């Protein structure tokens, strides 16, 4: 029986978080037969000498990625780690908005689509507030895989245009973000669900942010990493990456993960401060931070556990704080979209409250995605 088979951690495999049933990496599954979430289990090794001689791209960590096949690549690079001028701490900005499709989601899409091409998947379904859909559509275009992307009718026009330009079938769904997910879920019955929140292979890509930050700091973990969190693909990727580096003996402690949400939709942050193990139910309100306005994150329990295990914290910021952070970033030559500024606003508050040491802040999405919003914001005085 599948679940009785002994697994060697030398060969990566998938394990259900709910019932512990296991699957081979090449099985065309995206969730367990019981409905539970699947995670890839592996114990990668790192050879810093070999890695540093390779091209500066997430693929330099190839042996640490539990995906099959040759890379489907759009030339994604190792994103810069830029020192910020801040007298309070050694603050670095990780410029993840400099990816081929303009957001960090390319990390996950590159890994996931690489794996899917290798196992022979020919058509996928995905739902997204925009950036993950654009990333999946881009890598599907590169791989010759057909895709259907479901997105909120009111998503940024720049993101929707990008999805359509890559040749994906774009389905604009009226209603809430949850209505979009239901429509995609229905379509996935007769296709393959390349969901960034459910699919375990997406996290094999997002974990490379931890590998890169660690390598760029001279194979050391920062003291803290601040990032925005909606469905938690970046948060859980960072947690997985740093955990694997620790297990391999490259670093000896995990950085504190500081995950930021918007006041208007902070189900995980609220649960964190109430000591709960699952996100609370919230009434989502309008926010500048459209990319992280996720009321029911499927991996919310994992997000809470990850932050707690690192000794980190969660905080939620107002749109006013986000806007101030956004204007400061733009004024410093950093052209990010509003959702990304949530991490900057959270870092600002944390630094004011005494956060010190080496602090990384991940800047996740390009301002070029949100030109209309930028024009609107620029027409109002600060
Ligand atoms: C620009 C940007 N930053 C951060 C996030 C948060 O990612 P996640 O929902 O995986 O936590 C998103 C998600 O769409 C995003 O678009
Ligand atoms: Zn299961």
Short mmCIF file of C-alpha atoms and ligand atoms in Angstrom, two decimals:
data_model
loop_
_atom_site.label_atom_id
_atom_site.label_comp_id
_atom_site.label_asym_id
_atom_site.label_seq_id
_atom_site.Cartn_x
_atom_site.Cartn_y
_atom_site.Cartn_z
CA UNK A 1 0.00 0.00 0.00
CA UNK A 2 1.25 3.48 -0.89
CA UNK A 3 1.23 4.82 2.62
CA UNK A 4 3.10 1.81 4.01
CA UNK A 5 6.05 2.22 1.64
CA UNK A 6 9.25 3.26 3.40
CA UNK A 7 10.67 6.49 2.06
CA UNK A 8 14.27 7.55 1.98
CA UNK A 9 14.71 11.28 2.44
CA UNK A 10 17.53 11.10 -0.11
CA UNK A 11 14.81 10.78 -2.77
CA UNK A 12 12.32 13.62 -2.46
CA UNK A 13 8.65 12.69 -2.21
CA UNK A 14 5.28 14.29 -1.46
CA UNK A 15 3.52 13.90 1.89
CA UNK A 16 -0.02 14.83 2.91
CA UNK A 17 -0.13 17.28 5.79
CA UNK A 18 -3.45 15.81 6.97
CA UNK A 19 -3.11 12.01 6.73
CA UNK A 20 0.67 11.54 6.07
CA UNK A 21 0.02 9.48 2.93
CA UNK A 22 2.96 9.76 0.53
CA UNK A 23 3.31 10.06 -3.25
CA UNK A 24 6.18 9.85 -5.70
CA UNK A 25 7.42 13.15 -7.05
CA UNK A 26 6.31 12.19 -10.58
CA UNK A 27 2.69 11.40 -9.61
CA UNK A 28 0.40 13.93 -11.35
CA UNK A 29 -1.26 15.02 -8.10
CA UNK A 30 -1.66 18.47 -6.60
CA UNK A 31 -3.44 17.43 -3.43
CA UNK A 32 -3.97 14.22 -1.48
CA UNK A 33 -6.81 11.81 -2.20
CA UNK A 34 -8.14 12.78 1.25
CA UNK A 35 -8.26 16.43 0.16
CA UNK A 36 -5.27 17.38 2.32
CA UNK A 37 -2.41 19.66 1.32
CA UNK A 38 0.74 18.06 -0.07
CA UNK A 39 4.27 19.14 0.80
CA UNK A 40 7.53 18.01 -0.79
CA UNK A 41 9.85 16.30 1.67
CA UNK A 42 13.59 16.36 0.93
CA UNK A 43 16.89 16.85 2.66
CA UNK A 44 18.93 18.78 0.13
CA UNK A 45 22.67 19.26 0.33
CA UNK A 46 24.41 22.50 -0.57
CA UNK A 47 27.88 22.77 -1.99
CA UNK A 48 28.65 26.52 -1.75
CA UNK A 49 31.85 26.20 -3.81
CA UNK A 50 30.05 24.57 -6.72
CA UNK A 51 27.02 26.86 -6.42
CA UNK A 52 29.00 30.10 -6.55
CA UNK A 53 30.64 29.06 -9.84
CA UNK A 54 27.26 28.74 -11.59
CA UNK A 55 25.24 31.41 -13.45
CA UNK A 56 23.42 33.81 -11.10
CA UNK A 57 19.94 32.28 -11.27
CA UNK A 58 17.64 30.31 -8.97
CA UNK A 59 18.70 27.21 -10.93
CA UNK A 60 22.15 27.36 -9.32
CA UNK A 61 20.48 25.49 -6.41
CA UNK A 62 19.24 22.77 -8.77
CA UNK A 63 20.08 19.81 -6.50
CA UNK A 64 18.09 21.39 -3.68
CA UNK A 65 14.90 21.69 -5.73
CA UNK A 66 12.47 18.78 -5.55
CA UNK A 67 11.25 19.13 -9.14
CA UNK A 68 11.81 16.91 -12.16
CA UNK A 69 13.05 17.88 -15.60
CA UNK A 70 15.23 20.47 -17.30
CA UNK A 71 14.53 24.08 -16.35
CA UNK A 72 11.80 25.99 -18.11
CA UNK A 73 13.55 29.34 -17.90
CA UNK A 74 12.87 32.89 -19.05
CA UNK A 75 16.34 33.94 -18.00
CA UNK A 76 15.24 34.72 -14.44
CA UNK A 77 18.19 35.96 -12.46
CA UNK A 78 19.37 35.98 -8.90
CA UNK A 79 17.72 39.23 -7.80
CA UNK A 80 19.87 41.99 -6.27
CA UNK A 81 20.16 42.48 -2.52
CA UNK A 82 20.45 46.24 -2.18
CA UNK A 83 21.74 47.93 0.98
CA UNK A 84 19.29 50.58 2.16
CA UNK A 85 20.45 53.75 3.85
CA UNK A 86 19.14 53.28 7.36
CA UNK A 87 21.07 54.21 10.49
CA UNK A 88 18.96 51.94 12.73
CA UNK A 89 20.00 48.55 11.33
CA UNK A 90 21.71 46.85 8.44
CA UNK A 91 18.69 46.90 6.15
CA UNK A 92 18.74 45.17 2.76
CA UNK A 93 16.06 45.22 0.10
CA UNK A 94 15.67 42.03 -1.91
CA UNK A 95 14.57 43.26 -5.33
CA UNK A 96 12.21 40.48 -6.31
CA UNK A 97 10.20 42.81 -8.53
CA UNK A 98 13.00 42.39 -11.08
CA UNK A 99 11.78 39.08 -12.46
CA UNK A 100 10.75 38.40 -16.10
CA UNK A 101 7.03 38.85 -15.42
CA UNK A 102 7.60 41.54 -12.79
CA UNK A 103 7.03 39.70 -9.52
CA UNK A 104 8.54 37.10 -7.18
CA UNK A 105 5.86 34.65 -8.36
CA UNK A 106 8.23 33.75 -11.21
CA UNK A 107 10.26 31.79 -8.65
CA UNK A 108 7.30 29.49 -8.03
CA UNK A 109 6.06 29.41 -11.62
CA UNK A 110 9.49 28.46 -13.02
CA UNK A 111 9.77 25.49 -10.64
CA UNK A 112 6.16 24.36 -11.03
CA UNK A 113 6.01 24.58 -14.82
CA UNK A 114 9.42 22.89 -15.11
CA UNK A 115 8.04 19.97 -13.14
CA UNK A 116 4.73 19.85 -15.02
CA UNK A 117 6.40 19.80 -18.43
CA UNK A 118 8.59 16.94 -17.24
CA UNK A 119 5.64 14.83 -16.08
CA UNK A 120 3.68 15.49 -19.28
CA UNK A 121 0.95 17.90 -18.14
CA UNK A 122 -0.41 19.68 -21.24
CA UNK A 123 -3.03 22.04 -19.77
CA UNK A 124 -3.37 23.81 -16.43
CA UNK A 125 -5.79 25.98 -14.48
CA UNK A 126 -4.78 28.70 -12.03
CA UNK A 127 -6.54 31.47 -10.12
CA UNK A 128 -4.87 34.60 -8.92
CA UNK A 129 -5.23 38.25 -7.99
CA UNK A 130 -3.00 38.84 -11.01
CA UNK A 131 0.69 38.31 -10.38
CA UNK A 132 0.70 34.54 -9.95
CA UNK A 133 -1.54 34.23 -13.01
CA UNK A 134 0.85 36.36 -15.05
CA UNK A 135 3.82 34.27 -13.90
CA UNK A 136 2.12 30.95 -14.66
CA UNK A 137 0.95 32.27 -18.05
CA UNK A 138 4.50 33.41 -18.91
CA UNK A 139 6.17 30.10 -18.06
CA UNK A 140 3.37 28.12 -19.74
CA UNK A 141 3.99 30.19 -22.89
CA UNK A 142 7.67 29.27 -22.68
CA UNK A 143 6.90 25.58 -22.07
CA UNK A 144 4.12 25.23 -24.66
CA UNK A 145 1.53 24.34 -22.01
CA UNK A 146 -2.04 25.64 -22.43
CA UNK A 147 -3.46 27.51 -19.48
CA UNK A 148 -6.70 28.95 -18.18
CA UNK A 149 -6.27 31.78 -15.69
CA UNK A 150 -9.15 32.89 -13.46
CA UNK A 151 -8.80 36.39 -12.03
CA UNK A 152 -11.05 38.95 -10.34
CA UNK A 153 -12.81 41.14 -12.91
CA UNK A 154 -11.52 44.16 -10.98
CA UNK A 155 -7.83 43.13 -10.87
CA UNK A 156 -5.22 45.63 -12.11
CA UNK A 157 -5.64 46.02 -15.85
CA UNK A 158 -1.89 45.77 -16.30
CA UNK A 159 -1.88 42.28 -14.78
CA UNK A 160 -4.92 41.12 -16.78
CA UNK A 161 -3.43 42.45 -20.02
CA UNK A 162 -0.19 40.64 -19.27
CA UNK A 163 -1.99 37.31 -18.74
CA UNK A 164 -3.86 37.66 -22.04
CA UNK A 165 -0.72 38.81 -23.87
CA UNK A 166 1.05 35.59 -22.88
CA UNK A 167 -1.71 33.70 -24.70
CA UNK A 168 -3.53 32.31 -21.68
CA UNK A 169 -7.31 31.96 -21.73
CA UNK A 170 -8.26 34.71 -19.26
CA UNK A 171 -11.48 34.27 -17.29
CA UNK A 172 -12.51 37.45 -15.49
CA UNK A 173 -14.77 36.50 -12.61
CA UNK A 174 -17.08 39.07 -10.99
CA UNK A 175 -17.50 38.93 -7.21
CA UNK A 176 -14.99 38.17 -4.50
CA UNK A 177 -11.52 36.60 -4.66
CA UNK A 178 -13.18 33.50 -3.18
CA UNK A 179 -15.64 33.38 -6.11
CA UNK A 180 -12.61 33.36 -8.43
CA UNK A 181 -11.10 30.42 -6.54
CA UNK A 182 -14.38 28.47 -6.74
CA UNK A 183 -14.58 28.98 -10.51
CA UNK A 184 -11.00 27.74 -10.94
CA UNK A 185 -11.63 24.82 -8.61
CA UNK A 186 -14.57 23.76 -10.76
CA UNK A 187 -12.49 24.03 -13.96
CA UNK A 188 -9.66 22.06 -12.37
CA UNK A 189 -11.89 18.97 -12.21
CA UNK A 190 -11.13 18.34 -15.87
CA UNK A 191 -7.64 19.86 -15.97
CA UNK A 192 -4.58 20.14 -13.68
CA UNK A 193 -4.66 22.71 -10.87
CA UNK A 194 -1.42 24.69 -10.98
CA UNK A 195 -2.56 26.60 -7.91
CA UNK A 196 0.17 28.66 -6.28
CA UNK A 197 -1.43 28.20 -2.88
CA UNK A 198 -2.16 24.44 -3.06
CA UNK A 199 0.48 23.04 -5.38
CA UNK A 200 3.61 21.87 -3.50
CA UNK A 201 5.96 22.48 -6.45
CA UNK A 202 5.34 26.24 -6.40
CA UNK A 203 7.04 26.35 -2.99
CA UNK A 204 10.10 24.58 -4.41
CA UNK A 205 10.60 27.78 -6.36
CA UNK A 206 9.68 30.36 -3.73
CA UNK A 207 12.12 28.78 -1.26
CA UNK A 208 15.02 29.99 -3.44
CA UNK A 209 14.55 33.48 -1.98
CA UNK A 210 16.06 32.10 1.25
CA UNK A 211 18.96 30.45 -0.57
CA UNK A 212 19.76 33.67 -2.42
CA UNK A 213 19.56 35.98 0.60
CA UNK A 214 21.74 33.57 2.58
CA UNK A 215 24.34 33.31 -0.19
CA UNK A 216 24.33 37.08 -0.80
CA UNK A 217 25.08 37.65 2.89
CA UNK A 218 28.10 35.34 2.67
CA UNK A 219 26.20 32.14 3.52
CA UNK A 220 24.69 33.67 6.64
CA UNK A 221 21.05 34.07 7.59
CA UNK A 222 19.81 37.60 8.28
CA UNK A 223 18.46 38.29 11.77
CA UNK A 224 15.03 39.00 10.32
CA UNK A 225 13.24 38.86 6.98
CA UNK A 226 10.19 41.06 6.44
CA UNK A 227 7.71 40.08 3.73
CA UNK A 228 4.09 40.55 2.66
CA UNK A 229 1.75 37.60 3.16
CA UNK A 230 -1.59 36.72 1.60
CA UNK A 231 -1.65 33.02 0.72
CA UNK A 232 1.84 32.73 2.17
CA UNK A 233 3.74 31.38 -0.83
CA UNK A 234 6.67 33.68 -0.11
CA UNK A 235 6.46 33.27 3.65
CA UNK A 236 6.29 29.47 3.49
CA UNK A 237 8.92 29.35 0.77
CA UNK A 238 11.30 31.43 2.90
CA UNK A 239 10.58 29.24 5.92
CA UNK A 240 11.20 26.05 3.93
CA UNK A 241 14.38 27.41 2.37
CA UNK A 242 15.92 28.56 5.63
CA UNK A 243 14.87 25.32 7.36
CA UNK A 244 16.62 23.29 4.66
CA UNK A 245 19.76 25.43 4.96
CA UNK A 246 19.76 24.83 8.69
CA UNK A 247 19.19 21.09 8.30
CA UNK A 248 22.13 20.96 5.87
CA UNK A 249 24.35 22.76 8.38
CA UNK A 250 24.83 25.88 6.23
CA UNK A 251 23.27 28.17 8.87
CA UNK A 252 22.74 27.45 12.55
CA UNK A 253 19.54 29.41 13.23
CA UNK A 254 16.47 30.57 11.36
CA UNK A 255 15.93 34.29 10.78
CA UNK A 256 12.86 35.77 12.46
CA UNK A 257 10.18 35.92 9.80
CA UNK A 258 8.07 39.08 10.05
CA UNK A 259 4.96 38.67 7.92
CA UNK A 260 2.86 41.69 7.02
CA UNK A 261 -0.80 41.92 6.10
CA UNK A 262 -3.12 44.88 5.43
CA UNK A 263 -5.47 46.05 8.21
CA UNK A 264 -8.31 45.61 5.71
CA UNK A 265 -7.71 41.85 5.47
CA UNK A 266 -5.54 40.32 8.19
CA UNK A 267 -6.95 36.87 9.04
CA UNK A 268 -3.59 35.27 9.81
CA UNK A 269 -2.17 38.23 11.71
CA UNK A 270 -5.26 38.36 13.90
CA UNK A 271 -5.04 34.63 14.63
CA UNK A 272 -1.34 35.02 15.46
CA UNK A 273 -2.01 37.61 18.13
CA UNK A 274 -4.97 35.70 19.55
CA UNK A 275 -2.82 32.57 19.92
CA UNK A 276 -4.92 30.57 17.44
CA UNK A 277 -3.69 27.86 15.10
CA UNK A 278 -5.93 28.70 12.12
CA UNK A 279 -6.82 32.03 10.46
CA UNK A 280 -9.87 33.86 11.79
CA UNK A 281 -12.86 34.71 9.61
CA UNK A 282 -12.71 38.30 8.45
CA UNK A 283 -14.83 40.69 6.41
CA UNK A 284 -12.43 41.89 3.78
CA UNK A 285 -12.44 45.64 3.04
CA UNK A 286 -11.04 47.58 0.08
CA UNK A 287 -7.28 48.04 0.28
CA UNK A 288 -4.37 49.33 -1.74
CA UNK A 289 -2.72 45.96 -1.13
CA UNK A 290 -4.85 43.92 -3.57
CA UNK A 291 -2.22 41.17 -3.90
CA UNK A 292 -2.47 40.07 -0.27
CA UNK A 293 -6.20 40.57 0.35
CA UNK A 294 -6.84 36.86 0.90
CA UNK A 295 -9.61 36.17 3.45
CA UNK A 296 -9.22 32.38 3.59
CA UNK A 297 -5.61 31.32 2.96
CA UNK A 298 -5.57 27.53 2.57
CA UNK A 299 -2.17 27.22 4.22
CA UNK A 300 -2.99 29.65 7.03
CA UNK A 301 -2.21 27.07 9.74
CA UNK A 302 1.20 26.42 8.20
CA UNK A 303 1.85 30.17 7.99
CA UNK A 304 1.16 30.60 11.72
CA UNK A 305 3.40 27.68 12.63
CA UNK A 306 6.24 28.95 10.44
CA UNK A 307 6.25 32.44 11.93
CA UNK A 308 6.08 31.09 15.49
CA UNK A 309 8.86 28.58 14.96
CA UNK A 310 11.23 31.33 13.83
CA UNK A 311 10.42 33.52 16.83
CA UNK A 312 9.05 36.05 14.37
CA UNK A 313 5.84 38.01 14.36
CA UNK A 314 2.96 39.20 12.21
CA UNK A 315 1.71 42.71 11.87
CA UNK A 316 -0.91 44.49 9.89
CA UNK A 317 -0.52 47.98 8.48
CA UNK A 318 -2.98 50.65 7.40
CA UNK A 319 -3.27 51.83 3.80
CA UNK A 320 -1.91 55.16 5.03
CA UNK A 321 1.30 53.50 6.26
CA UNK A 322 1.52 51.56 2.99
CA UNK A 323 1.10 54.72 0.96
CA UNK A 324 3.81 56.56 2.92
CA UNK A 325 6.18 53.61 2.45
CA UNK A 326 5.32 53.46 -1.24
CA UNK A 327 6.10 57.14 -1.76
CA UNK A 328 9.40 56.76 0.12
CA UNK A 329 10.37 53.78 -2.08
CA UNK A 330 9.47 55.61 -5.30
CA UNK A 331 11.41 58.64 -4.09
CA UNK A 332 14.44 56.40 -3.64
CA UNK A 333 14.22 55.01 -7.19
CA UNK A 334 12.50 51.77 -6.25
CA UNK A 335 9.45 51.29 -8.47
CA UNK A 336 7.26 48.78 -6.68
CA UNK A 337 3.51 48.22 -6.70
CA UNK A 338 1.38 49.12 -3.65
CA UNK A 339 1.14 45.55 -2.28
CA UNK A 340 4.93 45.38 -2.00
CA UNK A 341 5.02 48.52 0.14
CA UNK A 342 3.20 46.65 2.91
CA UNK A 343 6.50 44.96 3.77
CA UNK A 344 8.30 48.30 3.82
CA UNK A 345 5.63 49.77 6.09
CA UNK A 346 5.95 46.76 8.41
CA UNK A 347 9.75 47.06 8.42
CA UNK A 348 9.48 50.77 9.20
CA UNK A 349 7.25 50.12 12.19
CA UNK A 350 9.46 47.25 13.42
CA UNK A 351 12.62 49.38 13.14
CA UNK A 352 10.93 52.20 15.07
CA UNK A 353 10.10 49.66 17.75
CA UNK A 354 13.74 48.57 17.99
CA UNK A 355 14.30 45.83 15.40
CA UNK A 356 18.05 45.66 14.82
CA UNK A 357 20.79 43.55 13.22
CA UNK A 358 20.66 42.40 9.61
CA UNK A 359 17.17 42.91 8.25
CA UNK A 360 16.04 41.82 4.78
CA UNK A 361 12.86 43.23 3.23
CA UNK A 362 11.47 41.45 0.18
CA UNK A 363 10.09 43.79 -2.51
CA UNK A 364 7.76 41.57 -4.45
CA UNK A 365 6.08 43.27 -7.42
CA UNK A 366 6.86 45.91 -10.04
CA UNK A 367 5.12 49.29 -10.16
CA UNK A 368 4.81 48.81 -13.92
CA UNK A 369 1.97 46.39 -13.19
CA UNK A 370 -0.12 49.07 -11.59
CA UNK A 371 0.29 52.16 -13.75
CA UNK A 372 -3.34 53.22 -13.39
CA UNK A 373 -3.16 53.06 -9.61
CA UNK A 374 0.14 54.94 -9.65
CA UNK A 375 -1.36 57.71 -11.81
CA UNK A 376 -4.30 57.93 -9.43
CA UNK A 377 -2.07 58.07 -6.35
CA UNK A 378 0.24 60.64 -7.93
CA UNK A 379 -2.69 62.94 -8.68
CA UNK A 380 -3.26 63.30 -4.93
CA UNK A 381 -0.79 65.23 -2.84
CA UNK A 382 0.81 63.20 -0.04
C1 LIG B 1 3.10 41.92 -5.24
C2 LIG B 1 2.74 40.81 -4.32
N1 LIG B 1 3.38 40.72 -3.14
C3 LIG B 1 3.09 39.75 -2.27
C4 LIG B 1 2.13 38.80 -2.54
C5 LIG B 1 1.83 37.79 -1.49
O1 LIG B 1 2.03 36.51 -1.88
P1 LIG B 1 1.27 35.33 -1.16
O2 LIG B 1 -0.21 35.50 -1.46
O3 LIG B 1 1.80 34.13 -1.72
O4 LIG B 1 1.51 35.47 0.31
C6 LIG B 1 1.44 38.84 -3.74
C7 LIG B 1 0.41 37.84 -4.08
O5 LIG B 1 -0.25 37.88 -5.08
C8 LIG B 1 1.74 39.87 -4.66
O6 LIG B 1 1.10 39.97 -5.83
ZN1 LIG B 2 -4.20 12.88 2.88
#
